[in-house]
């Protein structure tokens, strides 16, 4: 397992993603919805991986689309660090690959169109693709 780091534009929030394969083996997914394209978000995850998002200030949480996933952004610079699906049973997520320090090592992003999926199909897809997620925030 290897860990890679990413951070927001102002540096108040950061993440680490631990992946079973080298970063060069991964192709981030560029979601084609209006929300993600306007913010140029590309998602990276591995179901066998682990993500930890850390923030100096409480992260901003935003829901959109089918209202099930939560977008986590820095309250200071508004950079999206990643997206999460958290219930009392699971906590999974994907990071915004454009924040990665080693972004250049990734394969070019491919377009994904999850908006065509039903709410149930989306959750099934997240549980299959996303990594376990831990969030640490400090006041
Ligand atoms: Zn920031």
PDB file of C-alpha atoms and ligand atoms in Angstrom:
ATOM      1  CA  UNK A   1       0.000   0.000   0.000  1.00  0.00           C
ATOM      2  CA  UNK A   2       1.220   3.496  -0.809  1.00  0.00           C
ATOM      3  CA  UNK A   3      -0.049   6.807   0.523  1.00  0.00           C
ATOM      4  CA  UNK A   4      -0.477   9.946  -1.532  1.00  0.00           C
ATOM      5  CA  UNK A   5      -1.306  13.443  -0.392  1.00  0.00           C
ATOM      6  CA  UNK A   6      -3.522  16.219  -1.574  1.00  0.00           C
ATOM      7  CA  UNK A   7      -4.443  19.632  -0.239  1.00  0.00           C
ATOM      8  CA  UNK A   8      -6.789  22.523  -0.905  1.00  0.00           C
ATOM      9  CA  UNK A   9      -5.686  25.835  -2.426  1.00  0.00           C
ATOM     10  CA  UNK A  10      -5.135  27.557   0.953  1.00  0.00           C
ATOM     11  CA  UNK A  11      -3.636  24.554   2.740  1.00  0.00           C
ATOM     12  CA  UNK A  12      -6.112  24.470   5.670  1.00  0.00           C
ATOM     13  CA  UNK A  13      -7.474  21.110   4.555  1.00  0.00           C
ATOM     14  CA  UNK A  14      -5.650  18.056   3.239  1.00  0.00           C
ATOM     15  CA  UNK A  15      -6.137  14.395   2.577  1.00  0.00           C
ATOM     16  CA  UNK A  16      -4.166  11.217   2.301  1.00  0.00           C
ATOM     17  CA  UNK A  17      -5.249   8.330   0.131  1.00  0.00           C
ATOM     18  CA  UNK A  18      -3.675   4.921   0.607  1.00  0.00           C
ATOM     19  CA  UNK A  19      -3.867   2.743  -2.485  1.00  0.00           C
ATOM     20  CA  UNK A  20      -2.895  -0.870  -3.230  1.00  0.00           C
ATOM     21  CA  UNK A  21      -1.393   0.101  -6.585  1.00  0.00           C
ATOM     22  CA  UNK A  22       0.924   2.821  -7.842  1.00  0.00           C
ATOM     23  CA  UNK A  23      -0.753   6.129  -8.676  1.00  0.00           C
ATOM     24  CA  UNK A  24       0.160   5.653 -12.361  1.00  0.00           C
ATOM     25  CA  UNK A  25      -2.286   2.687 -12.481  1.00  0.00           C
ATOM     26  CA  UNK A  26      -5.311   4.876 -11.729  1.00  0.00           C
ATOM     27  CA  UNK A  27      -7.628   6.789 -14.027  1.00  0.00           C
ATOM     28  CA  UNK A  28      -9.621   9.460 -12.186  1.00  0.00           C
ATOM     29  CA  UNK A  29     -13.279   9.890 -13.071  1.00  0.00           C
ATOM     30  CA  UNK A  30     -14.473  13.308 -14.198  1.00  0.00           C
ATOM     31  CA  UNK A  31     -18.181  13.424 -13.389  1.00  0.00           C
ATOM     32  CA  UNK A  32     -20.125  15.194 -16.137  1.00  0.00           C
ATOM     33  CA  UNK A  33     -22.775  16.843 -13.930  1.00  0.00           C
ATOM     34  CA  UNK A  34     -22.969  20.651 -13.787  1.00  0.00           C
ATOM     35  CA  UNK A  35     -21.796  20.761 -10.183  1.00  0.00           C
ATOM     36  CA  UNK A  36     -18.601  18.792 -10.834  1.00  0.00           C
ATOM     37  CA  UNK A  37     -17.717  20.226 -14.246  1.00  0.00           C
ATOM     38  CA  UNK A  38     -18.043  23.822 -12.987  1.00  0.00           C
ATOM     39  CA  UNK A  39     -15.605  22.960 -10.173  1.00  0.00           C
ATOM     40  CA  UNK A  40     -13.377  20.742 -12.330  1.00  0.00           C
ATOM     41  CA  UNK A  41     -13.534  17.834  -9.898  1.00  0.00           C
ATOM     42  CA  UNK A  42     -11.971  14.468 -10.781  1.00  0.00           C
ATOM     43  CA  UNK A  43     -12.587  11.525  -8.467  1.00  0.00           C
ATOM     44  CA  UNK A  44     -10.087   8.939  -7.318  1.00  0.00           C
ATOM     45  CA  UNK A  45     -10.753   5.914  -5.117  1.00  0.00           C
ATOM     46  CA  UNK A  46     -10.055   2.199  -4.773  1.00  0.00           C
ATOM     47  CA  UNK A  47     -12.393  -0.114  -2.885  1.00  0.00           C
ATOM     48  CA  UNK A  48      -9.312  -1.610  -1.170  1.00  0.00           C
ATOM     49  CA  UNK A  49      -7.956   1.851  -0.338  1.00  0.00           C
ATOM     50  CA  UNK A  50      -8.266   4.201   2.633  1.00  0.00           C
ATOM     51  CA  UNK A  51      -8.879   7.932   2.681  1.00  0.00           C
ATOM     52  CA  UNK A  52      -8.354  10.350   5.529  1.00  0.00           C
ATOM     53  CA  UNK A  53      -9.445  13.975   5.162  1.00  0.00           C
ATOM     54  CA  UNK A  54      -8.076  16.409   7.736  1.00  0.00           C
ATOM     55  CA  UNK A  55      -9.081  20.017   8.176  1.00  0.00           C
ATOM     56  CA  UNK A  56      -8.018  22.792  10.551  1.00  0.00           C
ATOM     57  CA  UNK A  57     -11.600  24.134  10.474  1.00  0.00           C
ATOM     58  CA  UNK A  58     -14.856  22.148  10.216  1.00  0.00           C
ATOM     59  CA  UNK A  59     -15.330  21.152   6.580  1.00  0.00           C
ATOM     60  CA  UNK A  60     -18.183  22.550   4.561  1.00  0.00           C
ATOM     61  CA  UNK A  61     -20.700  19.843   3.654  1.00  0.00           C
ATOM     62  CA  UNK A  62     -22.809  20.189   0.563  1.00  0.00           C
ATOM     63  CA  UNK A  63     -25.389  17.830  -0.875  1.00  0.00           C
ATOM     64  CA  UNK A  64     -26.606  17.940  -4.435  1.00  0.00           C
ATOM     65  CA  UNK A  65     -28.019  15.688  -7.123  1.00  0.00           C
ATOM     66  CA  UNK A  66     -29.892  12.798  -5.519  1.00  0.00           C
ATOM     67  CA  UNK A  67     -28.976  14.261  -2.108  1.00  0.00           C
ATOM     68  CA  UNK A  68     -27.247  11.119  -0.852  1.00  0.00           C
ATOM     69  CA  UNK A  69     -23.589  11.984  -1.313  1.00  0.00           C
ATOM     70  CA  UNK A  70     -21.939  14.782   0.639  1.00  0.00           C
ATOM     71  CA  UNK A  71     -19.305  16.979  -0.962  1.00  0.00           C
ATOM     72  CA  UNK A  72     -16.627  18.060   1.477  1.00  0.00           C
ATOM     73  CA  UNK A  73     -14.948  21.386   0.849  1.00  0.00           C
ATOM     74  CA  UNK A  74     -12.541  23.705   2.652  1.00  0.00           C
ATOM     75  CA  UNK A  75     -14.496  26.479   4.441  1.00  0.00           C
ATOM     76  CA  UNK A  76     -11.764  28.992   3.633  1.00  0.00           C
ATOM     77  CA  UNK A  77     -10.953  28.493  -0.063  1.00  0.00           C
ATOM     78  CA  UNK A  78     -13.961  26.325  -1.133  1.00  0.00           C
ATOM     79  CA  UNK A  79     -11.768  23.679  -2.778  1.00  0.00           C
ATOM     80  CA  UNK A  80     -13.625  20.353  -2.897  1.00  0.00           C
ATOM     81  CA  UNK A  81     -11.492  17.749  -1.147  1.00  0.00           C
ATOM     82  CA  UNK A  82     -13.752  14.832  -1.924  1.00  0.00           C
ATOM     83  CA  UNK A  83     -17.149  13.264  -1.748  1.00  0.00           C
ATOM     84  CA  UNK A  84     -18.548  11.006   0.966  1.00  0.00           C
ATOM     85  CA  UNK A  85     -21.358   8.565   1.552  1.00  0.00           C
ATOM     86  CA  UNK A  86     -21.831   8.103   5.276  1.00  0.00           C
ATOM     87  CA  UNK A  87     -24.521   6.109   7.058  1.00  0.00           C
ATOM     88  CA  UNK A  88     -24.529   4.460  10.486  1.00  0.00           C
ATOM     89  CA  UNK A  89     -23.102   1.359   8.782  1.00  0.00           C
ATOM     90  CA  UNK A  90     -20.590   2.657   6.237  1.00  0.00           C
ATOM     91  CA  UNK A  91     -18.287   5.592   5.641  1.00  0.00           C
ATOM     92  CA  UNK A  92     -16.858   5.609   2.125  1.00  0.00           C
ATOM     93  CA  UNK A  93     -15.613   8.311  -0.185  1.00  0.00           C
ATOM     94  CA  UNK A  94     -13.520   9.424  -3.128  1.00  0.00           C
ATOM     95  CA  UNK A  95     -10.997  12.258  -3.229  1.00  0.00           C
ATOM     96  CA  UNK A  96     -10.739  15.098  -5.709  1.00  0.00           C
ATOM     97  CA  UNK A  97      -7.668  13.991  -7.673  1.00  0.00           C
ATOM     98  CA  UNK A  98      -6.949  17.520  -8.896  1.00  0.00           C
ATOM     99  CA  UNK A  99      -5.739  18.330  -5.339  1.00  0.00           C
ATOM    100  CA  UNK A 100      -3.095  15.589  -5.411  1.00  0.00           C
ATOM    101  CA  UNK A 101       0.509  16.682  -5.040  1.00  0.00           C
ATOM    102  CA  UNK A 102       1.483  13.908  -7.502  1.00  0.00           C
ATOM    103  CA  UNK A 103      -1.443  14.461  -9.864  1.00  0.00           C
ATOM    104  CA  UNK A 104       0.884  14.264 -12.892  1.00  0.00           C
ATOM    105  CA  UNK A 105       1.483  10.569 -12.164  1.00  0.00           C
ATOM    106  CA  UNK A 106      -2.180   9.681 -12.765  1.00  0.00           C
ATOM    107  CA  UNK A 107      -3.632   8.564 -16.067  1.00  0.00           C
ATOM    108  CA  UNK A 108      -5.729  11.241 -17.833  1.00  0.00           C
ATOM    109  CA  UNK A 109      -9.240  11.436 -16.400  1.00  0.00           C
ATOM    110  CA  UNK A 110     -12.136   9.736 -18.145  1.00  0.00           C
ATOM    111  CA  UNK A 111     -15.661  11.108 -18.179  1.00  0.00           C
ATOM    112  CA  UNK A 112     -18.281   9.438 -16.011  1.00  0.00           C
ATOM    113  CA  UNK A 113     -22.011  10.027 -16.034  1.00  0.00           C
ATOM    114  CA  UNK A 114     -23.454   8.892 -12.696  1.00  0.00           C
ATOM    115  CA  UNK A 115     -26.433  11.243 -13.133  1.00  0.00           C
ATOM    116  CA  UNK A 116     -27.926   8.591 -15.434  1.00  0.00           C
ATOM    117  CA  UNK A 117     -28.101   6.131 -12.539  1.00  0.00           C
ATOM    118  CA  UNK A 118     -30.997   5.739 -10.140  1.00  0.00           C
ATOM    119  CA  UNK A 119     -30.475   6.576  -6.468  1.00  0.00           C
ATOM    120  CA  UNK A 120     -30.119   2.867  -5.630  1.00  0.00           C
ATOM    121  CA  UNK A 121     -27.665   2.278  -8.478  1.00  0.00           C
ATOM    122  CA  UNK A 122     -25.558   5.200  -7.285  1.00  0.00           C
ATOM    123  CA  UNK A 123     -25.222   3.833  -3.772  1.00  0.00           C
ATOM    124  CA  UNK A 124     -24.346   0.375  -5.146  1.00  0.00           C
ATOM    125  CA  UNK A 125     -21.676   1.974  -7.349  1.00  0.00           C
ATOM    126  CA  UNK A 126     -20.183   3.976  -4.476  1.00  0.00           C
ATOM    127  CA  UNK A 127     -19.997   0.910  -2.246  1.00  0.00           C
ATOM    128  CA  UNK A 128     -18.188  -0.912  -5.063  1.00  0.00           C
ATOM    129  CA  UNK A 129     -15.758   1.851  -6.059  1.00  0.00           C
ATOM    130  CA  UNK A 130     -15.117   4.112  -3.088  1.00  0.00           C
ATOM    131  CA  UNK A 131     -12.558   3.788  -0.305  1.00  0.00           C
ATOM    132  CA  UNK A 132     -13.118   3.664   3.430  1.00  0.00           C
ATOM    133  CA  UNK A 133     -13.172   7.229   4.714  1.00  0.00           C
ATOM    134  CA  UNK A 134     -12.143   8.941   7.915  1.00  0.00           C
ATOM    135  CA  UNK A 135     -12.666  12.653   8.552  1.00  0.00           C
ATOM    136  CA  UNK A 136     -10.706  14.588  11.172  1.00  0.00           C
ATOM    137  CA  UNK A 137     -11.669  18.181  11.905  1.00  0.00           C
ATOM    138  CA  UNK A 138     -10.366  20.629  14.487  1.00  0.00           C
ATOM    139  CA  UNK A 139     -11.933  23.832  15.683  1.00  0.00           C
TER     140      UNK A 139
HETATM  141 ZN1  LIG B   1      -8.573  25.740   1.711  1.00  0.00          ZN
END
